[in-house]
GROMACS .gro file of C-alpha atoms in nm:
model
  215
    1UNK     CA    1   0.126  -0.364   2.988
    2UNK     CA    2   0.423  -0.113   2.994
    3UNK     CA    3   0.594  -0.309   3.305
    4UNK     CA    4   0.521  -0.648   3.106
    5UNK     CA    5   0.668  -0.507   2.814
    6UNK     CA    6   0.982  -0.404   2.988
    7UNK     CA    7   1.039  -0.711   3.199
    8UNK     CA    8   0.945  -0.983   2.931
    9UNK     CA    9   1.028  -0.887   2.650
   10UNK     CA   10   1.277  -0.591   2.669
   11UNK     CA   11   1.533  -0.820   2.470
   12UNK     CA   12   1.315  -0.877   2.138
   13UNK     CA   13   1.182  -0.529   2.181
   14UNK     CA   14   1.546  -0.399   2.112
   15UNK     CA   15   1.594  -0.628   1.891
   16UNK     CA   16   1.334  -0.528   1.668
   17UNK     CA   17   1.358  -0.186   1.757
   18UNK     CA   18   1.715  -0.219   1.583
   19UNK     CA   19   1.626  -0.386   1.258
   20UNK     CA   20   1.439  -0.151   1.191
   21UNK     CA   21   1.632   0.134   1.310
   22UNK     CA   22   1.878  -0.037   1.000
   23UNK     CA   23   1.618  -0.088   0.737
   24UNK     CA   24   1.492   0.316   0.832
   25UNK     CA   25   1.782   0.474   0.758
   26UNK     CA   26   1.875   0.290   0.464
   27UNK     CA   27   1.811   0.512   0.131
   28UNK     CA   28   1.502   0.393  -0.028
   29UNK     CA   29   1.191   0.540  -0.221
   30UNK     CA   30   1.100   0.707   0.131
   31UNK     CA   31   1.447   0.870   0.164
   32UNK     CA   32   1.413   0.992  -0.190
   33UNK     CA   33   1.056   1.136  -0.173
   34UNK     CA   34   1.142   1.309   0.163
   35UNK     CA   35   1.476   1.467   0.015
   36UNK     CA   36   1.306   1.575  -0.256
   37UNK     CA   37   0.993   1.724  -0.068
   38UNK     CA   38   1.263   1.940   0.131
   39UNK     CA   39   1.427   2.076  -0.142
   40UNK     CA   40   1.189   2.111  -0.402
   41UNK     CA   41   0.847   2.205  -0.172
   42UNK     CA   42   1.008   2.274   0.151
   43UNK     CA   43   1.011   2.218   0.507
   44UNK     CA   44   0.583   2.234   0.600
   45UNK     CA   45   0.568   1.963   0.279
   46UNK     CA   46   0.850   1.782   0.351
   47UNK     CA   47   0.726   1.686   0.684
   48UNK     CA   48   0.338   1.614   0.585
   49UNK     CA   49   0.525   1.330   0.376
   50UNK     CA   50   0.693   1.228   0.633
   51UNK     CA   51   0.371   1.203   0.867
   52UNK     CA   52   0.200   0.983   0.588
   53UNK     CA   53   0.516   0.770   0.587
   54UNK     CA   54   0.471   0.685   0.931
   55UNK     CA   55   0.122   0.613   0.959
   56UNK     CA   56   0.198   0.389   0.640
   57UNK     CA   57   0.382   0.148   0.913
   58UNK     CA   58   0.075   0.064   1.065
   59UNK     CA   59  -0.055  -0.024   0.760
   60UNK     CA   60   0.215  -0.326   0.750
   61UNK     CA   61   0.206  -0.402   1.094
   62UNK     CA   62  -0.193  -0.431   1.119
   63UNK     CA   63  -0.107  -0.703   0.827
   64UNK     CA   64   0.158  -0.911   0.991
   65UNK     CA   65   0.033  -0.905   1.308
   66UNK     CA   66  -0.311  -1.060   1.163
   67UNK     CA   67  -0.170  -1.261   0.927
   68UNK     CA   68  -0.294  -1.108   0.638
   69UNK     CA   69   0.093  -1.048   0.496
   70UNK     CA   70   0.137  -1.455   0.462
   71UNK     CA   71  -0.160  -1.458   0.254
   72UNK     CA   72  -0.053  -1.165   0.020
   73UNK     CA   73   0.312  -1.302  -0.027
   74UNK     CA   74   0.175  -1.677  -0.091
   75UNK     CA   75  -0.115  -1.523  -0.310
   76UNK     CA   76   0.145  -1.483  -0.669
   77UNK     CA   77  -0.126  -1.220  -0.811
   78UNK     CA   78  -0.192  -1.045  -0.531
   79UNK     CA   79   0.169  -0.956  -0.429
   80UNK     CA   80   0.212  -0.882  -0.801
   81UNK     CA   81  -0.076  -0.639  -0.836
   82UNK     CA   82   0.106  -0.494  -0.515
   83UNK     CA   83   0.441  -0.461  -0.677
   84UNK     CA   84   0.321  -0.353  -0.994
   85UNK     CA   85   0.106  -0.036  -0.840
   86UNK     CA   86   0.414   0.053  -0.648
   87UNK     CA   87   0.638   0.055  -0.952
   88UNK     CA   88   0.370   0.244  -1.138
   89UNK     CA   89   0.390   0.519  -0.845
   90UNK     CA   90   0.762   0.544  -0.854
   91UNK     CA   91   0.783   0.590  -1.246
   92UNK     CA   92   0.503   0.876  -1.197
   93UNK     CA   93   0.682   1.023  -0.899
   94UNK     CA   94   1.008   1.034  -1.094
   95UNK     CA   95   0.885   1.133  -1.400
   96UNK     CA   96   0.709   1.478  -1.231
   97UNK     CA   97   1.066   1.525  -1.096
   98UNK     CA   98   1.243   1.473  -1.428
   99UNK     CA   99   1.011   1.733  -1.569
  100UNK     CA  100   1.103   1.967  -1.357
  101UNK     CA  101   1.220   2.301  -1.474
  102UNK     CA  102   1.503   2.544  -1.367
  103UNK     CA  103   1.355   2.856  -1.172
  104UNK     CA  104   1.427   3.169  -1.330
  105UNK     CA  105   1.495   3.332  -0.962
  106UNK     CA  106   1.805   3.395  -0.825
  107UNK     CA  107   1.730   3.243  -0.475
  108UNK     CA  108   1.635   2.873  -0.420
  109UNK     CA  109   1.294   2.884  -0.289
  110UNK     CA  110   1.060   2.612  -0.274
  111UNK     CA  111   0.806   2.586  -0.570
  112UNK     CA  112   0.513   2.746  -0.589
  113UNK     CA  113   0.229   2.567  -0.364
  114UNK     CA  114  -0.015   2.555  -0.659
  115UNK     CA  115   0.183   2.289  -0.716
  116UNK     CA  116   0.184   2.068  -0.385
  117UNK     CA  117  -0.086   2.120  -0.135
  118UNK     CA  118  -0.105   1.927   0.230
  119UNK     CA  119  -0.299   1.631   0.191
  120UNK     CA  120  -0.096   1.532  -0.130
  121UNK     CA  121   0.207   1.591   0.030
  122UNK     CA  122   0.104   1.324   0.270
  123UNK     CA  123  -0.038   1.154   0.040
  124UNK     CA  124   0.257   1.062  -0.122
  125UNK     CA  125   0.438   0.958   0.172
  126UNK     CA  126   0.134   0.753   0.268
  127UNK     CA  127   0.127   0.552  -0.043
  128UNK     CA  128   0.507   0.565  -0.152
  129UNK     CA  129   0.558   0.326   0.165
  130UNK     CA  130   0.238   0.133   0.172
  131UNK     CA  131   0.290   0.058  -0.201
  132UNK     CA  132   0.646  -0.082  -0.154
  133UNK     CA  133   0.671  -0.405  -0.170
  134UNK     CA  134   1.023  -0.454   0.001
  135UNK     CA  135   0.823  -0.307   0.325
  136UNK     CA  136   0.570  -0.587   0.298
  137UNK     CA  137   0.837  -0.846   0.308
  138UNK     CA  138   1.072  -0.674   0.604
  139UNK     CA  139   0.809  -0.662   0.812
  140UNK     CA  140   0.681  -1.004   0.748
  141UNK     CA  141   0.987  -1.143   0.807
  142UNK     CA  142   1.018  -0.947   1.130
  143UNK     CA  143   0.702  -1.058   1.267
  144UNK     CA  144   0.789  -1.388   1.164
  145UNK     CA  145   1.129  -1.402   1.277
  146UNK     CA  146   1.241  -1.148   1.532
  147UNK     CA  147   0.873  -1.151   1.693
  148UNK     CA  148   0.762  -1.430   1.841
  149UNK     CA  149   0.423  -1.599   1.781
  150UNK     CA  150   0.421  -1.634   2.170
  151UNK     CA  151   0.423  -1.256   2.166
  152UNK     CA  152   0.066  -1.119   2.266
  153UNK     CA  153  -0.114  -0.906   2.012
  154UNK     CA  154  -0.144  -0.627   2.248
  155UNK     CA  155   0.283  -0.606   2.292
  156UNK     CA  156   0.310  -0.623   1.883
  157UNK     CA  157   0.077  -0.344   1.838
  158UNK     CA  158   0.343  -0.161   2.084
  159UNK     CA  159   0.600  -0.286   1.894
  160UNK     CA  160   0.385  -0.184   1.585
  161UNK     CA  161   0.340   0.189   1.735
  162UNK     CA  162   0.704   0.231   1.817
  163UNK     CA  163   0.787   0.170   1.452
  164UNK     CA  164   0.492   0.432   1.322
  165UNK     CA  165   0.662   0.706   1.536
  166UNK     CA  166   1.056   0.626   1.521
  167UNK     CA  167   1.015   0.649   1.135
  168UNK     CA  168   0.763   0.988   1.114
  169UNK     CA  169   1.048   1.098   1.374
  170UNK     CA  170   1.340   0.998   1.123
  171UNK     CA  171   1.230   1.140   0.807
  172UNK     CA  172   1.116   1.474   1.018
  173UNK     CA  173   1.490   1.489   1.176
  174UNK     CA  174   1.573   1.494   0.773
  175UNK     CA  175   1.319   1.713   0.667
  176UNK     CA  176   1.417   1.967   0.937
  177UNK     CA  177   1.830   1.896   0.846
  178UNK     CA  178   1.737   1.909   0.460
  179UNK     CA  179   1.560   2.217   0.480
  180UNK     CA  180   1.811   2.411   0.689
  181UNK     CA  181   1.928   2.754   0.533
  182UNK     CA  182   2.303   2.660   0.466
  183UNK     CA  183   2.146   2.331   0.278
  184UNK     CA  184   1.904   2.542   0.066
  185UNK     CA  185   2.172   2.764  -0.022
  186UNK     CA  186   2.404   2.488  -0.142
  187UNK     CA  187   2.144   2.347  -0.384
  188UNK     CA  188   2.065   2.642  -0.500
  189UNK     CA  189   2.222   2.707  -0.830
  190UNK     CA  190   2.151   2.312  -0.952
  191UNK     CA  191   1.818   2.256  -0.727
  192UNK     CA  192   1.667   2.120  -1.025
  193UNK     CA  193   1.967   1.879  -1.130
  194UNK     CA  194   1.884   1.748  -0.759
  195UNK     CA  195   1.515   1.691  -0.845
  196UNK     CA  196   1.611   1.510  -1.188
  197UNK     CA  197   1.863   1.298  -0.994
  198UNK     CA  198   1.615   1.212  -0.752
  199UNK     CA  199   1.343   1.127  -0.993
  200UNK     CA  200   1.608   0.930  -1.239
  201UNK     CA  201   1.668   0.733  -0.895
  202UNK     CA  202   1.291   0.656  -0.865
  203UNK     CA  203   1.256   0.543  -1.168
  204UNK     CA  204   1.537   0.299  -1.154
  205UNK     CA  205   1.378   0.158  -0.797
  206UNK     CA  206   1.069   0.122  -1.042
  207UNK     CA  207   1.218  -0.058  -1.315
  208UNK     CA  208   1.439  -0.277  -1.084
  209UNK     CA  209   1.093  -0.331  -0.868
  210UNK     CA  210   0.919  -0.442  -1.217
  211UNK     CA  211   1.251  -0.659  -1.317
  212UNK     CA  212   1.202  -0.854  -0.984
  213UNK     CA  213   0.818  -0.922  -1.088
  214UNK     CA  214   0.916  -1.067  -1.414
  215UNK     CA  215   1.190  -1.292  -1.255
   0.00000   0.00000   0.00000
């Protein structure tokens, strides 16, 4: 399958592989919740999330690939109930972060881990990108689109694997750049002005994300 993959269809593989490459990097709920995971919680946290954000991806591509994803964008309710539990989790996300307090320490460290433990951390990654709606649609489109229906199942589930990894790799890369000593030590007198900023961000992905269900 590896050799039919590179000799057929090496052209939309790149192709896809570079949308989302683009629609990765862009800042987004999973940028935020991975910046603030690094600065807040620290590096062992920050990538958990990023784990759960990449097994999310399968999540979406199990969907498109079987067709499920047509029926929950034609299906008005269902999509909405989608959007709606997403916004929900942003506006909780960002109001924990707006909450946050200034340490009394001197030194930024990363908050105490009564606070955060492994499986929520990737928890939240998990369900931050399953829960966004904007990922439904990109990869819906890019199955629909970019992927042809010729394509077998087996070479979309490659295609569906690639994405998984490239984006735990991504927010890792950031986790590991975000957490890095010189970075700590420049957030560290307004580390909590970060957090607030973050979670004032999340919040107005939330409202903008409930706006759009209204329209």
């Amino acid at each position: 399958m590896l050799n039919e993959l590179i000799t057929d269809y090496w052209q939309e593989f790149l192709l896809m592989a570079s949308a989302h490459a683009l629609a990765v990097a862009s800042p987004g709920p999973d940028f935020a919740i991975v910046m603030r995971q690094s600065l807040v919680f620290g590096r062992r946290f920050a990538i958990l999330t990023s784990i759960g954000i990449g097994l999310a991806i399968l999540v979406h591509v199990t969907y498109a690939v079987l067709g499920i994803g047509l029926l929950i964008r034609d299906t008005v309710w269902l999509f909405t109930t989608i959007k709606i539990a997403g916004a929900a989790y942003l506006l909780y996300i960002g109001w924990q972060a707006i909450r946050v307090q200034k340490a009394e320490v001197k030194d930024f460290n990363p908050v105490s881990n009564d606070t955060m433990s492994n499986v929520k951390a990737f928890r939240q990654g998990f369900i931050t990108n399953v829960l966004n709606p904007k990922a439904t649609l990109f990869f819906l489109s890019l199955f629909t689109t970019i992927v042809s229906a010729d394509t077998p199942m087996g070479i979309q589930a490659m295609y569906g694997v690639w994405m998984s990894i490239m984006t735990g790799v991504w927010f890792v890369f950031l986790s590991l750049m975000l957490t890095q000593q010189r970075v700590r030590q420049f957030f560290a007198s307004f580390g909590h002005w970060i957090d607030r900023v973050l979670g004032a961000f999340l919040i107005i992905l939330a409202i903008m994300l409930l706006f759009s269900t209204v329209n």
